[in-house]
Tab-separated table of C-alpha atoms in Angstrom:
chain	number	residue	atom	x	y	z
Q	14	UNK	CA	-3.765	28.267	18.710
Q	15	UNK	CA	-0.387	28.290	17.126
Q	16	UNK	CA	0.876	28.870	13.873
Q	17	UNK	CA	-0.314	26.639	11.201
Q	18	UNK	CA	2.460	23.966	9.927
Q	19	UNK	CA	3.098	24.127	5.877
Q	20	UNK	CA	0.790	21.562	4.420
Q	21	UNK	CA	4.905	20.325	2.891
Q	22	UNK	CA	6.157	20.434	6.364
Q	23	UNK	CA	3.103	19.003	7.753
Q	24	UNK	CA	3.562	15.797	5.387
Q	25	UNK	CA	7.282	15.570	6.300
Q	26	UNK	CA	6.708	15.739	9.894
Q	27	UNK	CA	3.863	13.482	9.858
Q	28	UNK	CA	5.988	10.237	7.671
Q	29	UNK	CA	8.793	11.189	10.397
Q	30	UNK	CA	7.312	10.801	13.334
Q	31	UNK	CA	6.251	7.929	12.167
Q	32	UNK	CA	8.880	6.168	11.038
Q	33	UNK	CA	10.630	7.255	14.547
Q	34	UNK	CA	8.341	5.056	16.031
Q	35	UNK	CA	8.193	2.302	13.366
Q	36	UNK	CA	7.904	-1.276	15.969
Q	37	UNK	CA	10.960	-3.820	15.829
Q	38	UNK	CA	11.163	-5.768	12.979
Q	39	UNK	CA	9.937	-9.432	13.024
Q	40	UNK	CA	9.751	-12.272	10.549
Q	41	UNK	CA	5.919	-11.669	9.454
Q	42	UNK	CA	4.019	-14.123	6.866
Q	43	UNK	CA	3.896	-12.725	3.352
Q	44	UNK	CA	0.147	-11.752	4.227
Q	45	UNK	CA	0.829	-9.639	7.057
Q	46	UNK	CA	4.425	-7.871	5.127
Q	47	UNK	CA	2.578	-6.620	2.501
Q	48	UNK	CA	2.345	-3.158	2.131
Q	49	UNK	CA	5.416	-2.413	4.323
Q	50	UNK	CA	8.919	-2.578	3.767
Q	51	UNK	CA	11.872	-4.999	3.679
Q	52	UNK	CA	13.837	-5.034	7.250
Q	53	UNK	CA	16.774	-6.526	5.728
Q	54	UNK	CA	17.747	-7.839	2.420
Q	55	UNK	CA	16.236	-10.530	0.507
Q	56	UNK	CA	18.378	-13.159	-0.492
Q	57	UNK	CA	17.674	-16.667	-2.692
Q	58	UNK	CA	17.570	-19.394	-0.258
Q	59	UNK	CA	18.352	-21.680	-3.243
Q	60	UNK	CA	19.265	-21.300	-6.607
Q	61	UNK	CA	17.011	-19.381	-8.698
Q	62	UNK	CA	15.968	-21.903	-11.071
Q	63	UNK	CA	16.871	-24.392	-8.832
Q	64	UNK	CA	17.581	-26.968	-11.880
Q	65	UNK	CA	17.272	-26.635	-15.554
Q	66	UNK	CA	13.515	-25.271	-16.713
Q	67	UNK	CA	11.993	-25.827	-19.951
Q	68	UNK	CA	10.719	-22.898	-21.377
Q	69	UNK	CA	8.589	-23.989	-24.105
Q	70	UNK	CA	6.506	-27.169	-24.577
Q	71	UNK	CA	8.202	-29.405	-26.986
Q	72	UNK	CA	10.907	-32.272	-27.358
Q	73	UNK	CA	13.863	-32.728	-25.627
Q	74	UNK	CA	16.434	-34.093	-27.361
Q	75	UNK	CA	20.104	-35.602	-27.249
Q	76	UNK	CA	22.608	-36.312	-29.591
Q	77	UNK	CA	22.523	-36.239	-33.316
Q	78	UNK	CA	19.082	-37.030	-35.290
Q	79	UNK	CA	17.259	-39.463	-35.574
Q	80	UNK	CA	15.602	-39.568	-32.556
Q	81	UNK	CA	13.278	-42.239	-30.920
Q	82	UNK	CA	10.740	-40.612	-28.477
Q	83	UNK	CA	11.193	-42.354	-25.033
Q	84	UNK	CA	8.536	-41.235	-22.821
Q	85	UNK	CA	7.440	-37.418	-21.511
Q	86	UNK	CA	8.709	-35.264	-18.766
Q	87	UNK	CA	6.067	-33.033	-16.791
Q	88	UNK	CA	6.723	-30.613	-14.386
Q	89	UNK	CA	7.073	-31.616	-10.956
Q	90	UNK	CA	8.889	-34.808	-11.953
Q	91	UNK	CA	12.521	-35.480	-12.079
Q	92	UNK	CA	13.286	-37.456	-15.089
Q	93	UNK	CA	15.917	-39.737	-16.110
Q	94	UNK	CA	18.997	-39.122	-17.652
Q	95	UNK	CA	18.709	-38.293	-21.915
Q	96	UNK	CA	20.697	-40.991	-23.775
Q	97	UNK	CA	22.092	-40.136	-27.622
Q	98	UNK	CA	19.364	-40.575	-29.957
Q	99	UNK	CA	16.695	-40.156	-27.652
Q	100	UNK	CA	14.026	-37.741	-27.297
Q	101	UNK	CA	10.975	-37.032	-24.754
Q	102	UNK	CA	7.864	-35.160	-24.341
Q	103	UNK	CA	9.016	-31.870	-22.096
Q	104	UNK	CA	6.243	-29.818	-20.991
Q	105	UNK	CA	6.981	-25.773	-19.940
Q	106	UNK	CA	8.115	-25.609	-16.311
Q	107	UNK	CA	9.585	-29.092	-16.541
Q	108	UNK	CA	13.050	-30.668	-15.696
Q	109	UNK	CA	15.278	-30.107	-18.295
Q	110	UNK	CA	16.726	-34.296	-18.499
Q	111	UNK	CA	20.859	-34.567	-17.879
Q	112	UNK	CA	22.500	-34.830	-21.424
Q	113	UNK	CA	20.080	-32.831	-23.098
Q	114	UNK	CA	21.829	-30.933	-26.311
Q	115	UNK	CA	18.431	-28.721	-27.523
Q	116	UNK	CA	15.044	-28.914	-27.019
Q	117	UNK	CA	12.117	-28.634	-30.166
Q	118	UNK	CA	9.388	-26.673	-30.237
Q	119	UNK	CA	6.145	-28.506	-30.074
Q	120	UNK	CA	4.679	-26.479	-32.971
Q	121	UNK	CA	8.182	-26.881	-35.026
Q	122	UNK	CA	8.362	-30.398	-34.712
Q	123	UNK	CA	7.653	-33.800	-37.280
Q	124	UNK	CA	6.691	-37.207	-35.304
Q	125	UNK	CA	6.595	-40.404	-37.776
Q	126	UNK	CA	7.146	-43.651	-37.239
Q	127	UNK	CA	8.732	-43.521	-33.610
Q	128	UNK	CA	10.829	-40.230	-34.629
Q	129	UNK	CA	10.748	-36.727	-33.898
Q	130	UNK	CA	12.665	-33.783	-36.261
Q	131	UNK	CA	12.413	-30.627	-35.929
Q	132	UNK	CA	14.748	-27.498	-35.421
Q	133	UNK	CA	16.773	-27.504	-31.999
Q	134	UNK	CA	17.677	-24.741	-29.791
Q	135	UNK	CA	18.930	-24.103	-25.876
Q	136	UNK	CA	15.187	-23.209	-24.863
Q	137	UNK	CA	15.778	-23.789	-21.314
Q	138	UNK	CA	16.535	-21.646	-17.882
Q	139	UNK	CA	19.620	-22.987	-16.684
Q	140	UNK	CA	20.147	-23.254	-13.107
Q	141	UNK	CA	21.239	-20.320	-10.990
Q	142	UNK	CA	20.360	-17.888	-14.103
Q	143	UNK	CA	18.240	-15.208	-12.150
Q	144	UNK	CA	20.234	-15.923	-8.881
Q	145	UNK	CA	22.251	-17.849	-6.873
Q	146	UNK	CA	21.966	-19.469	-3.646
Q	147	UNK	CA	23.004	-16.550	-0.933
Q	148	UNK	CA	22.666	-13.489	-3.575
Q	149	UNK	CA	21.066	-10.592	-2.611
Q	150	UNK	CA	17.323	-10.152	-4.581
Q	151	UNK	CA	16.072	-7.304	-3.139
Q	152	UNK	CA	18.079	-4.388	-0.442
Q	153	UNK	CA	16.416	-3.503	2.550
Q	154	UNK	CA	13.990	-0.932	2.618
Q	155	UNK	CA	12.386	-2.191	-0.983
Q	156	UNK	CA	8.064	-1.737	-0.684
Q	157	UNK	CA	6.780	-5.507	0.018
Q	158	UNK	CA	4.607	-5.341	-3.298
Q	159	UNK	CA	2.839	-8.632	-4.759
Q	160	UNK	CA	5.674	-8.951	-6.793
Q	161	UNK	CA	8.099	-8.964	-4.378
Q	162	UNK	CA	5.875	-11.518	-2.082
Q	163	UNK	CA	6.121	-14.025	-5.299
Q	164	UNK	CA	9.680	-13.510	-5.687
Q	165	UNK	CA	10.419	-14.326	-1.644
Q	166	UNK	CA	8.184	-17.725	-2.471
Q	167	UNK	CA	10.169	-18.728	-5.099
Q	168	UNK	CA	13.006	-18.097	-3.402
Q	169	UNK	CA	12.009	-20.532	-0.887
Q	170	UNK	CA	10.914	-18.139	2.003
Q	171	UNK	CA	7.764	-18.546	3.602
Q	172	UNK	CA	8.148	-15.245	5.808
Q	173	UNK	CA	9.613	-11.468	4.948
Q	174	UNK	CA	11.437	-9.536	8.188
Q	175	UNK	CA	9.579	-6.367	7.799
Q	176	UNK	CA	7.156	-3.936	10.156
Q	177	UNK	CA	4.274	-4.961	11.488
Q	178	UNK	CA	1.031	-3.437	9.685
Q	179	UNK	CA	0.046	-1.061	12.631
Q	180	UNK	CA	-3.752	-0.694	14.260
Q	181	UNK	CA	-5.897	1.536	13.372
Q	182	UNK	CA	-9.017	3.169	14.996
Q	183	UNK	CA	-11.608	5.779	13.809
Q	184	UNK	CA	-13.613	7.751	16.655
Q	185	UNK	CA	-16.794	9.780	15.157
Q	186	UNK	CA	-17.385	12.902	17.347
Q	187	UNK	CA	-20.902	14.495	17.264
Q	188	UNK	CA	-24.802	14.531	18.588
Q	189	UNK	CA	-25.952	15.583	15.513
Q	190	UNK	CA	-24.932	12.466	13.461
Q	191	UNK	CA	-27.445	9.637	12.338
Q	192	UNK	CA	-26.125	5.968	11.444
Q	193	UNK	CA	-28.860	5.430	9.776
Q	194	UNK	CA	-31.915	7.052	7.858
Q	195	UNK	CA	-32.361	10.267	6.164
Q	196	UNK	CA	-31.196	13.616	6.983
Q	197	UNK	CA	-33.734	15.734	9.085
Q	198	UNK	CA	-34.526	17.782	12.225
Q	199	UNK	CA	-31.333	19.089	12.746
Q	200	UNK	CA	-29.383	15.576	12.093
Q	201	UNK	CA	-27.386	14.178	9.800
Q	202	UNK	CA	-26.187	10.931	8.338
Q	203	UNK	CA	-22.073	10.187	9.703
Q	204	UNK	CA	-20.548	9.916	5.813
Q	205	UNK	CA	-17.292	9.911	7.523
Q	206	UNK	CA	-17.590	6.926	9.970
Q	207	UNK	CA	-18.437	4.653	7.127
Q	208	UNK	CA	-16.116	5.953	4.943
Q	209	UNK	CA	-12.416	6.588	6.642
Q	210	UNK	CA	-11.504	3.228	7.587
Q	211	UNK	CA	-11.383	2.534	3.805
Q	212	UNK	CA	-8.874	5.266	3.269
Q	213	UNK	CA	-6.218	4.020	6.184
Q	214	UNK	CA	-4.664	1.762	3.455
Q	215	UNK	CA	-1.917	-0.145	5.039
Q	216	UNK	CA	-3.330	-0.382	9.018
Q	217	UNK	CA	-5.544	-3.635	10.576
Q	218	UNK	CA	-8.566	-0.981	10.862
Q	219	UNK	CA	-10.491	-1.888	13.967
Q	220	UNK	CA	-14.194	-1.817	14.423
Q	221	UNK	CA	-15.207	2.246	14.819
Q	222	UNK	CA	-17.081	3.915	17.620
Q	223	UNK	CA	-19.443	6.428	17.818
Q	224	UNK	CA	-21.210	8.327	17.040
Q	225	UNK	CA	-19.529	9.905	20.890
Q	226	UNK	CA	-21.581	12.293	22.611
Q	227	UNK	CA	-20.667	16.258	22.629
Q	228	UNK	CA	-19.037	16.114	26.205
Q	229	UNK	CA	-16.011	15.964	27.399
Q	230	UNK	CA	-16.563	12.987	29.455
Q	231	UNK	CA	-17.336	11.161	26.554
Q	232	UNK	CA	-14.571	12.331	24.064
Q	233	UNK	CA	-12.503	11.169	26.723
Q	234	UNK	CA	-13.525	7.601	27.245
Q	235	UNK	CA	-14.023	7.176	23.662
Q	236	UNK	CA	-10.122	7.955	23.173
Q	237	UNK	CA	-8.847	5.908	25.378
Q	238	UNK	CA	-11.300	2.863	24.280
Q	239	UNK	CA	-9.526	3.305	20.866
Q	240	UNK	CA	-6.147	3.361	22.500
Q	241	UNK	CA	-6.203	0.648	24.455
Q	242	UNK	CA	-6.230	-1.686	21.017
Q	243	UNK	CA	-5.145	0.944	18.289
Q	244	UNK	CA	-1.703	2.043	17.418
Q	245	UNK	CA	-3.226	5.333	15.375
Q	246	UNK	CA	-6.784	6.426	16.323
Q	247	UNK	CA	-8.509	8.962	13.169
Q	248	UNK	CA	-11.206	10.890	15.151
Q	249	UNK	CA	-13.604	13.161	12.925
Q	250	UNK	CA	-14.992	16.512	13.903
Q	251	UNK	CA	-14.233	18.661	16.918
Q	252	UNK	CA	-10.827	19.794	15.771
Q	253	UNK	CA	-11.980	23.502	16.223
Q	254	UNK	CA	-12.306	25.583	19.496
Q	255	UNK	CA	-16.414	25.706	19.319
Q	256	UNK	CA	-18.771	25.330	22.028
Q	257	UNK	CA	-19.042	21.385	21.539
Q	258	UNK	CA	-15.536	21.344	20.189
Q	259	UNK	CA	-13.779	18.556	22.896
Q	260	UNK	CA	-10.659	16.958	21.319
Q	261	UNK	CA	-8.058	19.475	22.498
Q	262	UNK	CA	-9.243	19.326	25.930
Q	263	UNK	CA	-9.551	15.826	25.642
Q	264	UNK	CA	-5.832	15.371	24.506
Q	265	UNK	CA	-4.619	17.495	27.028
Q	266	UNK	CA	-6.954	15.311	29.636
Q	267	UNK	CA	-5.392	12.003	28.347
Q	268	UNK	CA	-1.668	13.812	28.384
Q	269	UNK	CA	-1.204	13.538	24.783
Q	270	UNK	CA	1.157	15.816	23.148
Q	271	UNK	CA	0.906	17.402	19.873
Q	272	UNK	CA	3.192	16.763	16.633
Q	273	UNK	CA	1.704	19.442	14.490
Q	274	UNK	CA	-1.521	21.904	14.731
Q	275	UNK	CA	-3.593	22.832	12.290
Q	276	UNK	CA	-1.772	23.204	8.396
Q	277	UNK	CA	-1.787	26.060	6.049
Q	278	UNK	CA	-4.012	23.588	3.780
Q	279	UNK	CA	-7.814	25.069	2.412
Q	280	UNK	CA	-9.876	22.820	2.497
Q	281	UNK	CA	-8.459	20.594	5.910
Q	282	UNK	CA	-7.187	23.979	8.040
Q	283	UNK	CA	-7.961	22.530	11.838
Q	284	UNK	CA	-5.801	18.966	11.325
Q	285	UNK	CA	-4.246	18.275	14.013
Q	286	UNK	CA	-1.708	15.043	14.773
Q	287	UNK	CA	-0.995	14.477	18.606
Q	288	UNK	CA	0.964	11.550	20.345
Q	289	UNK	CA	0.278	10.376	24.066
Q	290	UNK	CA	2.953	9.338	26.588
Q	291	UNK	CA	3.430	5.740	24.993
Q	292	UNK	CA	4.033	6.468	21.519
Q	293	UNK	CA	0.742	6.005	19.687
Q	294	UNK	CA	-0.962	8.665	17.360
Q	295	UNK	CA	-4.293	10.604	17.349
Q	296	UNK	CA	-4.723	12.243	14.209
Q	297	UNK	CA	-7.857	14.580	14.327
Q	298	UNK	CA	-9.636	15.420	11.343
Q	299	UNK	CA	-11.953	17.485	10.532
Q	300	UNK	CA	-15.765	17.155	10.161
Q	301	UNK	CA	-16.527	18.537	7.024
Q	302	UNK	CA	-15.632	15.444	4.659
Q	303	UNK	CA	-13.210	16.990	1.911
Q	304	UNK	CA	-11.230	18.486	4.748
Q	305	UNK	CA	-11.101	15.497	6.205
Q	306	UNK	CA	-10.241	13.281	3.675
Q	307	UNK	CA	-7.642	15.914	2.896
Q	308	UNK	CA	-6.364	15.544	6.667
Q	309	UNK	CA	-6.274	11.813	6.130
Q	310	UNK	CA	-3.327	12.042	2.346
Q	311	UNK	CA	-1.764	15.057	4.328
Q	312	UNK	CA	-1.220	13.641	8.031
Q	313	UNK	CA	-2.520	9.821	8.072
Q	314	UNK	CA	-0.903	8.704	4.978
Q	315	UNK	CA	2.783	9.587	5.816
Q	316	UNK	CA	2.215	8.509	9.191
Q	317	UNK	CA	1.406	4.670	8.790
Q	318	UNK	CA	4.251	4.724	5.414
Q	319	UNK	CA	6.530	5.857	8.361
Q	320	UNK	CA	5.164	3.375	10.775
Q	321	UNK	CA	5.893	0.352	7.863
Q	322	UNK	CA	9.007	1.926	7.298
Q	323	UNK	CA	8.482	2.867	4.226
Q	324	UNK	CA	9.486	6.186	2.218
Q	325	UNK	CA	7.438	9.661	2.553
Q	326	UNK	CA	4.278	8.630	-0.621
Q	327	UNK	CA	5.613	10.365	-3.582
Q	328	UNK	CA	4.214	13.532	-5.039
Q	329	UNK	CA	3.698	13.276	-9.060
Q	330	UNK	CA	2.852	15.990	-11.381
Q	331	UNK	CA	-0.892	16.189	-13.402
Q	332	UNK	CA	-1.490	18.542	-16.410
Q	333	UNK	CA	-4.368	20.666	-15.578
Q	334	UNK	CA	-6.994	21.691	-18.316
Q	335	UNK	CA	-7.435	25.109	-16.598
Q	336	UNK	CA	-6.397	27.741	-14.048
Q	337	UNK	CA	-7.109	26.955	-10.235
Q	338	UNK	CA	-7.202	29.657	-8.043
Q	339	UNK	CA	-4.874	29.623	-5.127
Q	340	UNK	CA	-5.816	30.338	-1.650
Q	341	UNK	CA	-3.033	33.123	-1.237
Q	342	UNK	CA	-1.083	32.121	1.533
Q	343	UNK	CA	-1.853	28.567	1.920
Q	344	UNK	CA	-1.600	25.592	-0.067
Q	345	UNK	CA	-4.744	24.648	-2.053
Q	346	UNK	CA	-5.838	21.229	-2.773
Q	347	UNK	CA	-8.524	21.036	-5.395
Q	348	UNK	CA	-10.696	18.348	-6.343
Q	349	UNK	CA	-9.758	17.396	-10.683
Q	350	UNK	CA	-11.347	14.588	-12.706
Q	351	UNK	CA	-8.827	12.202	-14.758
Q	352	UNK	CA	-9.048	14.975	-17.480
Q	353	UNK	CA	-7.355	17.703	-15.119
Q	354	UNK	CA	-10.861	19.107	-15.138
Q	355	UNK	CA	-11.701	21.300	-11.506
Q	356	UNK	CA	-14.695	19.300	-10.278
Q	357	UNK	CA	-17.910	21.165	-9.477
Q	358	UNK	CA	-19.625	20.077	-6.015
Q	359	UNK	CA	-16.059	21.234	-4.591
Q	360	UNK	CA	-17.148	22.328	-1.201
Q	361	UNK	CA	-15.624	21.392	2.366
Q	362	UNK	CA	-18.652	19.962	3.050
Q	363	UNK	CA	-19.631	18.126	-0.170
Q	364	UNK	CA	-19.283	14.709	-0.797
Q	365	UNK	CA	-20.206	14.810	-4.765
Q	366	UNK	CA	-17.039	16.496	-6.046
Q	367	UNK	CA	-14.960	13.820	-4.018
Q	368	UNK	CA	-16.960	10.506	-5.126
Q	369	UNK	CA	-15.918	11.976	-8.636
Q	370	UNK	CA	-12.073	12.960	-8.162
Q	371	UNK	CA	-9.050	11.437	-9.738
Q	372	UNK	CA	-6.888	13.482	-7.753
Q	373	UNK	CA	-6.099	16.636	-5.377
Q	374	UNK	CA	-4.151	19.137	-7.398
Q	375	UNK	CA	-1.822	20.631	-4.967
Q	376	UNK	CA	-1.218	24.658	-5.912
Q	377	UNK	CA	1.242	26.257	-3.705
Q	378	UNK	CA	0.602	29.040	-1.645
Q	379	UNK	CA	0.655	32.552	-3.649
Q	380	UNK	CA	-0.047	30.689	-6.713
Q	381	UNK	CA	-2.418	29.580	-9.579
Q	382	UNK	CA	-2.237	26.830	-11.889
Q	383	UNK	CA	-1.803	27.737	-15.495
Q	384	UNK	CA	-3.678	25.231	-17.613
C-alpha cells in the first residue's frame, strides 16, 4: 500500500481530476444547470426592464394638477399614451404610460369628484436600468444558483451553457448486510446504501445495487453494472486488504487506475479514488459510516464540483467550545454540534454522533484545537 495522500492534497487532487474531465459544455435547461457552473457569460438578451416598470401601486399622472382619472393600467398590458391632465390606475409591475411626469402613491393619494391629488414622484424602473441588451450579467464560471436561474429568465433565456450534472452510482459491498429487519446473527442493517446517494449533491444518482456478495466475481460484475450507466460509482466497504476485502483486485481486474490511496484522514484512512481507461471515477469508501461519509466531503465532493466545473467547496472557519485532540500525524475530522460542542457517539462506526453534527472540525495534523 502506498503512502497515504494529505487529507489537503487529497481534496485538491480529487476537485482536479475532476474538473480535467469536466464533459463539453452544452446549452442545458435551467433545471438540469443548476448546481454547476456558467460555460460562458451571461448576457441580457433584451433590455433589463425591457420598458418602464411601476414600482409602487398608485396613479400615474401627466402634466400639471388637476387630474381626471382615465382608466387603469395592469401589468401585462400595454397602455395608451398619458395626455396632460390625465391620470390612471397603475398597478406594481405595470407599463409605465408614454408622457408620464410622476406617479402617486396609492396610500398618498385624494380621489373626489373625477380627480386624483396627491404627492408625485419618478417611482418607476426605467428601461435598460439593471442592463442593457448585449451586457454582460454574469462571467463565466459564476455557480448556477436559483438566483442566477431567475436572472437568465428574465433576461429572456430559456437555457444556461454549462456542464452537464454527471451520473452517479453507489455499489454496497458485503454478506453480512441486511436491507431490511433488525440486526442479529452475525448481520447487519446496510445504513450506508440508504443513506449515500443523499450526500452526492449535485449528480443524477442512479438506482443502487447490492448488497454484492464477498467474491471477487461479484465485486467485479457489480462495477462494471454501475459503469456502464454512471459517470462516478461510490462503493462502500472493502477498501482494506482483509480476507473478503475485493475492490483493489477488482480495480485492477477492470484496469482502473488509481488517483489517490488511502489519506492521512482519522476517521476515513482506507479512501481510495480510482479512474478506469475511459475517464469515469470509482471512489471507494469505507464501511464504517463516519469514515465513509468523511470519504464522501474529502474525495466525492471535490470530484463532481470539478466535474460541473465549479471551484474546489470552500473551507470556513467554526469557533470551537473546547480542545479536540489531534490524531498526531494526520488530519482529524471531528464530529461538533452548531455550538462547537465535540459530539459524543463519535465512533467510526457510529451513526448517532453523525445524525447530530453541524459540522466536521478539521484539526491539522500535530495539532489540537484550543477552544
Amino acid at each position: 500500500m502506498t503512502d497515504p495522500i494529505t487529507w489537503a492534497d487529497a481534496r485538491e487532487t480529487a476537485w482536479a481530476a475532476g474538473y480535467a474531465a469536466k464533459p463539453a459544455p452544452a446549452e442545458l435547461p435551467f433545471a438540469e444547470a443548476a448546481g454547476s457552473a456558467l460555460a460562458a457569460p451571461l448576457t441580457a438578451v433584451s433590455d433589463l426592464p425591457a420598458f418602464p416598470t411601476s414600482a409602487v401601486d398608485g396613479w400615474a399622472v401627466a402634466g400639471p394638477a388637476p387630474w381626471r382619472i382615465g382608466g387603469e393600467v395592469l401589468a401585462g398590458h400595454v397602455p395608451e399614451p398619458l395626455a396632460s391632465g390625465a391620470a390612471v390606475k397603475i398597478a406594481t409591475g405595470a407599463q409605465v404610460p408614454e408622457g408620464t411626469d410622476g406617479l402617486i402613491r396609492l396610500e398618498h393619494s385624494t380621489v373626489e369628484d373625477g380627480y386624483v391629488s396627491g404627492p408625485t414622484d419618478r417611482e418607476w424602473r426605467e428601461a435598460g436600468e439593471e442592463a442593457r441588451h448585449g451586457e454582460e450579467l454574469m462571467p463565466a464560471g459564476t455557480p448556477v444558483t436559483p438566483p442566477v436561474i431567475g436572472l437568465a429568465a428574465a433576461a429572456g433565456h430559456l437555457t444556461l451553457p454549462a456542464h452537464g450534472r454527471p451520473r452517479a452510482r453507489v455499489v454496497v459491498f458485503g454478506d453480512e448486510l441486511l436491507t431490511s429487519g433488525v440486526s442479529g446473527k452475525g448481520r447487519i442493517r446496510d445504513a450506508l446504501g440508504p443513506m449515500v446517494p443523499h450526500l452526492l449533491v449535485g449528480a443524477d444518482v442512479q438506482a443502487s445495487i447490492g448488497p454484492v456478495e464477498d467474491t471477487l466475481e461479484a465485486h467485479v460484475a457489480a462495477l462494471r453494472e454501475a459503469l456502464a450507466d454512471a459517470d462516478v460509482v461510490c462503493t462502500t466497504g472493502g477498501t482494506m486488504v482483509g480476507p473478503v476485502d475485493h475492490l483493489h483486485a477488482a480495480l485492477a481486474e477492470i484496469g482502473a487506475e488509481y488517483v489517490l490511496n488511502t489519506v492521512a484522514v482519522r476517521p476515513g484512512f482506507p479512501m481510495l479514488l480510482a479512474r478506469t481507461a475511459d475517464g469515469k471515477f470509482i471512489a471507494g469508501l469505507p464501511g464504517n459510516p463516519q469514515s465513509a461519509v468523511i470519504a464522501v466531503v474529502t474525495v466525492v465532493t471535490p470530484l463532481l464540483a470539478g466535474l460541473r466545473g465549479l471551484p474546489l467547496p470552500p473551507l470556513r472557519t467554526v469557533e470551537l467550545a473546547e480542545d479536540v485532540p489531534g490524531r498526531g500525524s494526520f488530519t482529524h475530522l471531528a464530529l461538533v454540534d452548531p455550538a462547537g460542542r465535540r459530539l459524543a457517539h463519535h465512533g467510526s462506526a457510529m451513526l448517532r454522533g453523525l445524525a447530530g453534527a453541524a459540522v466536521f472540525a478539521v484539526i491539522p495534523p500535530d495539532d489540537a484545537a484550543a477552544a
